[in-house]
């Protein structure tokens, strides 16, 4: 086979020589990952390196004939002297004559052993223990080339004389080959490891041990080759051990006991065996050895006693006897447990018997008492039964015979005994004249007859509660008769009657009275009521029902408001009777409906009255103003302020301006201003809109006295008006401070606030609390006083407190201010 693809051929004499020159193609493609790769053909896959291939597919620096370049200089190859053909042939023969190393001649230390993981080297070692071959001549063939392989290894950190790898763990010497004796498989002729591999990788012999373990395990499934029989080992059990074993097996659950009775076929041995429970399988290893008899060999002696059927029958008898012993022990234990259980049952039955005897005795006594009551209720009896005596009998039953009393049917008992007596008791009763008659006796019967297990509020379950049936059938007819004759405008007696019985009558019966009897009567009376002609106010006979009926009266309010609105169409504010009729309804109607009623029917009338008011400083008629102010508590403050802003203050300020323009007397104007202001309550004056109007009047007066004419005409007027302005505004601030103190006191009383124990007790504490809430520094100025008052710093502002009023230092004087304004300035 030609090796022309690996060796170049000299053109003159056809001598093949190896070409290891590093060409430019090698350098360019060594680190080029995208270089064109040779695709393996089918012939190359079959024959490998011995496959024929074209020279065009080869590496440019190898193989094939190349055209000689006669213009190139002559090149010489430093490969020594070329041997002749005879010498080469003799070298090949000498190589063939070399014999392989025999397995027997291998030294003892080279015997195959188990390979140790990682060898005996360490990362710091420079070579292997077994490395005896010098590495001086390693790669010496590269002297014929340019040494590209050595260069590449050195670039990647290779050190000559050391192994490859990060920790130099590779082998130093190349792998040696060992010729096999014949054509057998790997390992057929013993270990094929070389002395070098045995020195580099010492091993421990383990193949023989593994073989022994395998043969040992395999022998467990084979017959004894020696044909010998082990001496049987017998196990003996006492009766107590069998009993203990039976008790342990007894703890199985019911499903397991059922499974333990199934038929089990054991085919694990030489012969097929049948067991009748799973427990027998666990016993088979406790009996003497059951190995099948081996066939007799040449040297073995025949057994003197070999009766397998007899042995089987004996073993079966032993098993049956064991089961009978265990079963007898279990039966004995069961009988003992049954004796204990029956003794406990006898004790329980004795207790039940004594309890039943006691119950029979109590029931017989109760029956005697009931029969005595029936006998005394018969007509013509010398000692008839009264309601009080019957109540005492029932109390005795409840106290002494409580269980029997609760278990008995009290409904039938009460119907038979109590109801006739109750009818006789209320025969001549008039609820409106004597409203408290019978309340005590009914309360006593409530405690005796009412069923505690049933809620009396749930409904009218007359079949289970004797007291409810008593009230519905005996007491309720008298109430229906009296309500039918009752006049709603005379509500006092009926309200008193229901108030006295509300704690005794069941809730559902009281609801029935109010919804079905009282409310229809009131509704009919409201429809016939006329506020213009009736002399009795409607609230006098409607409001007494509020504690009892409450929300039930809501449907009556709408027709009442409509009738009142119709009556107020021609009403004038001078008539004070309207206020007397409407005032009781202010707290009855909801706030929204009341305000809507006032705005629709009262406020327009008051606005017309203020329009008719004439403001005359010299001769003032105040009747119309009084008529409007008299409704202050009836209409809201916002509605009243709206009336004043729209109908009063425009005319009032106009009169003030015209008066100031005609050389007035400012003392009279001051009195006139203060007089009108005193007509309003503090609540109205505290409203911001009213404050603005009066402050506007003060500003008008200040502008008037600031002119030269006014000052000349009346000396001292400017000071008087300025003093008035200062006084009025100080009053406003005092009122605001008083309101804030009231709010603080209310908060303290209600316990509202983060720290209920630190509620401010005076105005200074209130200021300090507000300062803490807004993170403002509030502290006294040491050694500084104004008119004997201590000065404080509130943030960057200097203040002092005088009689609940805060004064702030202005440009020229101290100005009173409110607490909220002070906080805003400090921020």
GROMACS .gro file of C-alpha atoms in nm, residues 103-471:
model
  369
  103UNK     CA    1   0.288  -1.375   3.231
  104UNK     CA    2   0.486  -1.613   3.450
  105UNK     CA    3   0.801  -1.401   3.419
  106UNK     CA    4   0.628  -1.087   3.543
  107UNK     CA    5   0.774  -0.979   3.874
  108UNK     CA    6   0.561  -1.010   4.182
  109UNK     CA    7   0.534  -0.637   4.225
  110UNK     CA    8   0.386  -0.613   3.875
  111UNK     CA    9   0.097  -0.849   3.947
  112UNK     CA   10  -0.236  -0.684   3.843
  113UNK     CA   11  -0.387  -0.498   4.131
  114UNK     CA   12  -0.687  -0.280   4.182
  115UNK     CA   13  -0.624   0.068   4.048
  116UNK     CA   14  -0.612   0.339   4.309
  117UNK     CA   15  -0.800   0.652   4.216
  118UNK     CA   16  -0.566   0.930   4.120
  119UNK     CA   17  -0.242   0.729   4.157
  120UNK     CA   18   0.025   0.804   4.416
  121UNK     CA   19   0.109   1.149   4.293
  122UNK     CA   20   0.042   1.483   4.457
  123UNK     CA   21  -0.011   1.822   4.289
  124UNK     CA   22   0.333   1.930   4.408
  125UNK     CA   23   0.509   1.625   4.257
  126UNK     CA   24   0.708   1.678   3.944
  127UNK     CA   25   0.683   1.317   3.825
  128UNK     CA   26   0.550   0.974   3.912
  129UNK     CA   27   0.697   0.729   4.150
  130UNK     CA   28   0.743   0.466   3.887
  131UNK     CA   29   0.889   0.693   3.626
  132UNK     CA   30   1.236   0.548   3.559
  133UNK     CA   31   1.277   0.642   3.193
  134UNK     CA   32   1.461   0.967   3.132
  135UNK     CA   33   1.277   1.239   2.953
  136UNK     CA   34   1.593   1.388   2.804
  137UNK     CA   35   1.535   1.215   2.467
  138UNK     CA   36   1.156   1.277   2.475
  139UNK     CA   37   1.057   1.444   2.148
  140UNK     CA   38   1.408   1.426   2.010
  141UNK     CA   39   1.265   1.360   1.667
  142UNK     CA   40   1.169   1.729   1.651
  143UNK     CA   41   1.527   1.817   1.567
  144UNK     CA   42   1.439   1.715   1.213
  145UNK     CA   43   1.153   1.971   1.211
  146UNK     CA   44   1.090   2.325   1.328
  147UNK     CA   45   0.942   2.202   1.661
  148UNK     CA   46   0.587   2.336   1.626
  149UNK     CA   47   0.450   2.081   1.876
  150UNK     CA   48   0.699   2.171   2.147
  151UNK     CA   49   0.637   2.541   2.088
  152UNK     CA   50   0.263   2.503   2.121
  153UNK     CA   51   0.299   2.303   2.443
  154UNK     CA   52   0.532   2.560   2.597
  155UNK     CA   53   0.293   2.840   2.508
  156UNK     CA   54   0.026   2.658   2.706
  157UNK     CA   55   0.252   2.626   3.013
  158UNK     CA   56   0.414   2.287   2.958
  159UNK     CA   57   0.744   2.231   3.148
  160UNK     CA   58   0.973   1.962   3.008
  161UNK     CA   59   1.010   1.671   3.245
  162UNK     CA   60   0.667   1.720   3.407
  163UNK     CA   61   0.331   1.574   3.326
  164UNK     CA   62   0.043   1.751   3.153
  165UNK     CA   63  -0.257   1.902   3.333
  166UNK     CA   64  -0.323   2.187   3.571
  167UNK     CA   65  -0.138   2.011   3.854
  168UNK     CA   66   0.108   1.819   3.629
  169UNK     CA   67  -0.084   1.500   3.700
  170UNK     CA   68  -0.030   1.347   3.354
  171UNK     CA   69   0.217   1.071   3.283
  172UNK     CA   70   0.570   1.163   3.181
  173UNK     CA   71   0.668   0.870   2.960
  174UNK     CA   72   0.459   0.766   2.661
  175UNK     CA   73   0.226   0.470   2.690
  176UNK     CA   74   0.402   0.139   2.621
  177UNK     CA   75   0.244  -0.135   2.415
  178UNK     CA   76   0.245  -0.503   2.512
  179UNK     CA   77   0.201  -0.779   2.263
  180UNK     CA   78  -0.067  -1.038   2.333
  181UNK     CA   79   0.019  -1.410   2.308
  182UNK     CA   80  -0.255  -1.517   2.082
  183UNK     CA   81  -0.570  -1.396   1.916
  184UNK     CA   82  -0.791  -1.413   2.226
  185UNK     CA   83  -0.993  -1.129   2.375
  186UNK     CA   84  -0.867  -0.869   2.618
  187UNK     CA   85  -0.767  -1.033   2.945
  188UNK     CA   86  -0.783  -1.385   2.807
  189UNK     CA   87  -0.412  -1.439   2.874
  190UNK     CA   88  -0.390  -1.260   3.206
  191UNK     CA   89  -0.309  -0.904   3.286
  192UNK     CA   90  -0.178  -0.697   2.998
  193UNK     CA   91  -0.041  -0.412   3.205
  194UNK     CA   92   0.321  -0.310   3.146
  195UNK     CA   93   0.583  -0.265   3.417
  196UNK     CA   94   0.573   0.107   3.360
  197UNK     CA   95   0.196   0.129   3.427
  198UNK     CA   96   0.234  -0.086   3.736
  199UNK     CA   97   0.502   0.146   3.871
  200UNK     CA   98   0.313   0.465   3.787
  201UNK     CA   99  -0.020   0.333   3.921
  202UNK     CA  100   0.032   0.085   4.208
  203UNK     CA  101  -0.280  -0.124   4.260
  204UNK     CA  102  -0.427  -0.356   4.520
  205UNK     CA  103  -0.520  -0.709   4.422
  206UNK     CA  104  -0.901  -0.740   4.443
  207UNK     CA  105  -1.006  -0.951   4.147
  208UNK     CA  106  -0.943  -1.273   4.336
  209UNK     CA  107  -1.146  -1.145   4.632
  210UNK     CA  108  -1.431  -1.044   4.405
  211UNK     CA  109  -1.420  -1.387   4.242
  212UNK     CA  110  -1.433  -1.558   4.579
  213UNK     CA  111  -1.734  -1.349   4.687
  214UNK     CA  112  -1.912  -1.428   4.361
  215UNK     CA  113  -1.845  -1.802   4.396
  216UNK     CA  114  -1.960  -1.788   4.757
  217UNK     CA  115  -2.292  -1.625   4.663
  218UNK     CA  116  -2.332  -1.862   4.372
  219UNK     CA  117  -2.275  -2.165   4.594
  220UNK     CA  118  -2.575  -2.072   4.803
  221UNK     CA  119  -2.801  -2.169   4.513
  222UNK     CA  120  -2.617  -2.488   4.429
  223UNK     CA  121  -2.614  -2.825   4.586
  224UNK     CA  122  -2.341  -2.913   4.831
  225UNK     CA  123  -2.072  -3.070   4.615
  226UNK     CA  124  -1.945  -3.276   4.905
  227UNK     CA  125  -2.285  -3.433   4.953
  228UNK     CA  126  -2.261  -3.391   5.331
  229UNK     CA  127  -2.560  -3.309   5.552
  230UNK     CA  128  -2.548  -3.059   5.832
  231UNK     CA  129  -2.647  -3.169   6.172
  232UNK     CA  130  -3.004  -3.055   6.239
  233UNK     CA  131  -3.058  -2.800   6.512
  234UNK     CA  132  -3.377  -2.848   6.708
  235UNK     CA  133  -3.565  -2.561   6.877
  236UNK     CA  134  -3.785  -2.627   7.179
  237UNK     CA  135  -4.072  -2.404   7.295
  238UNK     CA  136  -4.261  -2.406   7.619
  239UNK     CA  137  -4.633  -2.351   7.661
  240UNK     CA  138  -4.573  -2.002   7.801
  241UNK     CA  139  -4.374  -1.904   7.492
  242UNK     CA  140  -4.654  -2.027   7.270
  243UNK     CA  141  -4.906  -1.825   7.472
  244UNK     CA  142  -4.693  -1.511   7.448
  245UNK     CA  143  -4.658  -1.564   7.075
  246UNK     CA  144  -5.032  -1.606   7.042
  247UNK     CA  145  -5.095  -1.282   7.233
  248UNK     CA  146  -4.868  -1.093   6.996
  249UNK     CA  147  -5.043  -1.235   6.691
  250UNK     CA  148  -5.378  -1.147   6.849
  251UNK     CA  149  -5.303  -0.776   6.805
  252UNK     CA  150  -5.365  -0.801   6.432
  253UNK     CA  151  -5.655  -0.593   6.300
  254UNK     CA  152  -5.974  -0.752   6.176
  255UNK     CA  153  -5.881  -0.733   5.804
  256UNK     CA  154  -5.539  -0.889   5.882
  257UNK     CA  155  -5.705  -1.175   6.071
  258UNK     CA  156  -5.918  -1.248   5.767
  259UNK     CA  157  -5.611  -1.248   5.543
  260UNK     CA  158  -5.432  -1.478   5.786
  261UNK     CA  159  -5.681  -1.756   5.707
  262UNK     CA  160  -5.608  -1.769   5.334
  263UNK     CA  161  -5.438  -2.060   5.163
  264UNK     CA  162  -5.070  -2.000   5.079
  265UNK     CA  163  -4.869  -2.218   4.837
  266UNK     CA  164  -4.493  -2.205   4.899
  267UNK     CA  165  -4.289  -2.302   4.592
  268UNK     CA  166  -3.955  -2.160   4.709
  269UNK     CA  167  -3.816  -2.503   4.801
  270UNK     CA  168  -3.766  -2.828   4.617
  271UNK     CA  169  -4.116  -2.946   4.701
  272UNK     CA  170  -4.441  -2.756   4.694
  273UNK     CA  171  -4.578  -2.675   5.039
  274UNK     CA  172  -4.922  -2.554   5.140
  275UNK     CA  173  -4.978  -2.323   5.438
  276UNK     CA  174  -5.313  -2.216   5.578
  277UNK     CA  175  -5.202  -1.881   5.716
  278UNK     CA  176  -4.930  -1.628   5.660
  279UNK     CA  177  -4.807  -1.680   6.014
  280UNK     CA  178  -4.701  -2.038   5.931
  281UNK     CA  179  -4.456  -1.906   5.671
  282UNK     CA  180  -4.266  -1.720   5.943
  283UNK     CA  181  -4.242  -2.044   6.143
  284UNK     CA  182  -4.076  -2.252   5.875
  285UNK     CA  183  -3.727  -2.128   5.964
  286UNK     CA  184  -3.776  -2.209   6.329
  287UNK     CA  185  -3.819  -2.582   6.269
  288UNK     CA  186  -3.529  -2.821   6.208
  289UNK     CA  187  -3.346  -2.797   5.878
  290UNK     CA  188  -3.576  -2.887   5.591
  291UNK     CA  189  -3.321  -2.920   5.313
  292UNK     CA  190  -3.407  -3.186   5.061
  293UNK     CA  191  -3.207  -3.505   5.080
  294UNK     CA  192  -2.914  -3.514   4.845
  295UNK     CA  193  -2.865  -3.810   4.613
  296UNK     CA  194  -2.619  -4.067   4.739
  297UNK     CA  195  -2.272  -4.037   4.602
  298UNK     CA  196  -2.015  -4.307   4.561
  299UNK     CA  197  -1.851  -4.242   4.896
  300UNK     CA  198  -2.165  -4.135   5.090
  301UNK     CA  199  -2.336  -4.371   5.331
  302UNK     CA  200  -2.713  -4.437   5.318
  303UNK     CA  201  -2.923  -4.284   5.595
  304UNK     CA  202  -3.045  -4.513   5.859
  305UNK     CA  203  -3.383  -4.337   5.910
  306UNK     CA  204  -3.540  -4.150   5.615
  307UNK     CA  205  -3.922  -4.122   5.640
  308UNK     CA  206  -4.024  -3.781   5.502
  309UNK     CA  207  -4.397  -3.859   5.522
  310UNK     CA  208  -4.369  -3.942   5.889
  311UNK     CA  209  -4.164  -3.626   5.954
  312UNK     CA  210  -4.424  -3.419   5.771
  313UNK     CA  211  -4.710  -3.570   5.972
  314UNK     CA  212  -4.526  -3.517   6.299
  315UNK     CA  213  -4.456  -3.156   6.207
  316UNK     CA  214  -4.821  -3.110   6.115
  317UNK     CA  215  -4.931  -3.255   6.450
  318UNK     CA  216  -4.691  -3.020   6.630
  319UNK     CA  217  -4.831  -2.719   6.441
  320UNK     CA  218  -5.189  -2.823   6.518
  321UNK     CA  219  -5.104  -2.866   6.884
  322UNK     CA  220  -4.940  -2.522   6.894
  323UNK     CA  221  -5.246  -2.363   6.739
  324UNK     CA  222  -5.475  -2.538   6.985
  325UNK     CA  223  -5.267  -2.417   7.280
  326UNK     CA  224  -5.270  -2.062   7.147
  327UNK     CA  225  -5.643  -2.078   7.078
  328UNK     CA  226  -5.716  -2.212   7.424
  329UNK     CA  227  -5.512  -1.934   7.582
  330UNK     CA  228  -5.700  -1.676   7.380
  331UNK     CA  229  -6.035  -1.828   7.477
  332UNK     CA  230  -5.933  -1.824   7.843
  333UNK     CA  231  -5.829  -1.458   7.821
  334UNK     CA  232  -6.154  -1.377   7.646
  335UNK     CA  233  -6.358  -1.542   7.918
  336UNK     CA  234  -6.167  -1.351   8.185
  337UNK     CA  235  -6.227  -1.020   8.005
  338UNK     CA  236  -6.593  -1.111   7.971
  339UNK     CA  237  -6.617  -1.169   8.346
  340UNK     CA  238  -6.469  -0.825   8.416
  341UNK     CA  239  -6.698  -0.662   8.160
  342UNK     CA  240  -7.007  -0.828   8.303
  343UNK     CA  241  -6.913  -0.720   8.654
  344UNK     CA  242  -6.897  -0.357   8.535
  345UNK     CA  243  -7.228  -0.398   8.357
  346UNK     CA  244  -7.384  -0.529   8.677
  347UNK     CA  245  -7.265  -0.218   8.864
  348UNK     CA  246  -7.401   0.013   8.595
  349UNK     CA  247  -7.734  -0.167   8.589
  350UNK     CA  248  -7.755  -0.142   8.967
  351UNK     CA  249  -7.702   0.233   8.946
  352UNK     CA  250  -7.960   0.264   8.669
  353UNK     CA  251  -8.203   0.055   8.872
  354UNK     CA  252  -8.164   0.274   9.180
  355UNK     CA  253  -8.208   0.586   8.966
  356UNK     CA  254  -8.520   0.443   8.805
  357UNK     CA  255  -8.663   0.346   9.142
  358UNK     CA  256  -8.605   0.699   9.266
  359UNK     CA  257  -8.766   0.843   8.951
  360UNK     CA  258  -9.067   0.614   8.994
  361UNK     CA  259  -9.103   0.725   9.355
  362UNK     CA  260  -9.085   1.094   9.256
  363UNK     CA  261  -9.330   1.048   8.972
  364UNK     CA  262  -9.575   0.875   9.203
  365UNK     CA  263  -9.556   1.171   9.442
  366UNK     CA  264  -9.605   1.417   9.155
  367UNK     CA  265  -9.900   1.217   9.033
  368UNK     CA  266 -10.057   1.229   9.380
  369UNK     CA  267 -10.020   1.608   9.390
  370UNK     CA  268 -10.175   1.651   9.044
  371UNK     CA  269 -10.465   1.421   9.131
  372UNK     CA  270 -10.523   1.622   9.449
  373UNK     CA  271 -10.544   1.942   9.238
  374UNK     CA  272 -10.793   1.782   9.002
  375UNK     CA  273 -11.004   1.663   9.292
  376UNK     CA  274 -11.019   2.012   9.446
  377UNK     CA  275 -11.118   2.164   9.110
  378UNK     CA  276 -11.431   1.952   9.084
  379UNK     CA  277 -11.754   2.148   9.134
  380UNK     CA  278 -11.906   2.109   9.475
  381UNK     CA  279 -11.572   2.048   9.646
  382UNK     CA  280 -11.556   2.164  10.007
  383UNK     CA  281 -11.205   2.311   9.970
  384UNK     CA  282 -11.182   2.452   9.614
  385UNK     CA  283 -10.838   2.528   9.470
  386UNK     CA  284 -10.736   2.894   9.438
  387UNK     CA  285 -10.479   3.050   9.202
  388UNK     CA  286 -10.233   3.127   9.484
  389UNK     CA  287 -10.251   2.771   9.619
  390UNK     CA  288 -10.204   2.632   9.267
  391UNK     CA  289  -9.895   2.852   9.227
  392UNK     CA  290  -9.751   2.714   9.553
  393UNK     CA  291  -9.811   2.357   9.433
  394UNK     CA  292  -9.627   2.431   9.109
  395UNK     CA  293  -9.342   2.591   9.305
  396UNK     CA  294  -9.315   2.274   9.512
  397UNK     CA  295  -9.300   2.066   9.198
  398UNK     CA  296  -9.029   2.291   9.055
  399UNK     CA  297  -8.817   2.291   9.371
  400UNK     CA  298  -8.839   1.931   9.491
  401UNK     CA  299  -8.907   1.746   9.169
  402UNK     CA  300  -8.719   1.964   8.917
  403UNK     CA  301  -8.624   1.691   8.669
  404UNK     CA  302  -8.971   1.541   8.659
  405UNK     CA  303  -9.121   1.889   8.628
  406UNK     CA  304  -8.903   1.977   8.329
  407UNK     CA  305  -8.966   1.644   8.162
  408UNK     CA  306  -9.343   1.657   8.207
  409UNK     CA  307  -9.580   1.812   7.957
  410UNK     CA  308  -9.644   2.141   8.131
  411UNK     CA  309  -9.870   2.270   7.853
  412UNK     CA  310 -10.137   2.007   7.910
  413UNK     CA  311 -10.099   2.033   8.286
  414UNK     CA  312 -10.142   2.411   8.280
  415UNK     CA  313 -10.437   2.392   8.043
  416UNK     CA  314 -10.612   2.145   8.269
  417UNK     CA  315 -10.543   2.317   8.604
  418UNK     CA  316 -10.425   2.678   8.566
  419UNK     CA  317 -10.636   2.813   8.277
  420UNK     CA  318 -10.975   2.777   8.448
  421UNK     CA  319 -10.838   2.947   8.758
  422UNK     CA  320 -10.684   3.229   8.548
  423UNK     CA  321 -11.014   3.298   8.369
  424UNK     CA  322 -11.187   3.324   8.701
  425UNK     CA  323 -10.918   3.563   8.827
  426UNK     CA  324 -10.948   3.814   8.535
  427UNK     CA  325 -11.327   3.786   8.497
  428UNK     CA  326 -11.412   4.143   8.613
  429UNK     CA  327 -11.081   4.316   8.515
  430UNK     CA  328 -11.079   4.660   8.343
  431UNK     CA  329 -10.723   4.731   8.216
  432UNK     CA  330 -10.769   5.110   8.176
  433UNK     CA  331 -10.896   5.160   8.532
  434UNK     CA  332 -10.660   4.921   8.712
  435UNK     CA  333 -10.361   4.876   8.485
  436UNK     CA  334 -10.140   4.693   8.738
  437UNK     CA  335 -10.400   4.431   8.836
  438UNK     CA  336 -10.256   4.077   8.806
  439UNK     CA  337  -9.898   4.176   8.715
  440UNK     CA  338  -9.746   4.006   9.021
  441UNK     CA  339  -9.934   3.679   8.984
  442UNK     CA  340  -9.862   3.667   8.608
  443UNK     CA  341  -9.491   3.732   8.674
  444UNK     CA  342  -9.490   3.440   8.918
  445UNK     CA  343  -9.654   3.209   8.665
  446UNK     CA  344  -9.405   3.325   8.399
  447UNK     CA  345  -9.118   3.185   8.603
  448UNK     CA  346  -9.311   2.859   8.659
  449UNK     CA  347  -9.442   2.788   8.311
  450UNK     CA  348  -9.210   2.960   8.060
  451UNK     CA  349  -8.981   2.721   7.876
  452UNK     CA  350  -8.621   2.828   7.930
  453UNK     CA  351  -8.498   2.638   7.626
  454UNK     CA  352  -8.714   2.842   7.391
  455UNK     CA  353  -8.667   3.213   7.334
  456UNK     CA  354  -8.982   3.406   7.401
  457UNK     CA  355  -8.871   3.657   7.136
  458UNK     CA  356  -8.861   3.407   6.851
  459UNK     CA  357  -9.232   3.374   6.784
  460UNK     CA  358  -9.563   3.239   6.900
  461UNK     CA  359  -9.489   2.869   6.944
  462UNK     CA  360  -9.794   2.801   7.154
  463UNK     CA  361  -9.763   2.424   7.142
  464UNK     CA  362  -9.435   2.417   7.337
  465UNK     CA  363  -9.465   2.702   7.587
  466UNK     CA  364  -9.745   2.701   7.843
  467UNK     CA  365  -9.699   3.064   7.956
  468UNK     CA  366  -9.724   3.207   7.603
  469UNK     CA  367 -10.037   3.007   7.545
  470UNK     CA  368 -10.176   3.130   7.874
  471UNK     CA  369 -10.116   3.497   7.783
   0.00000   0.00000   0.00000
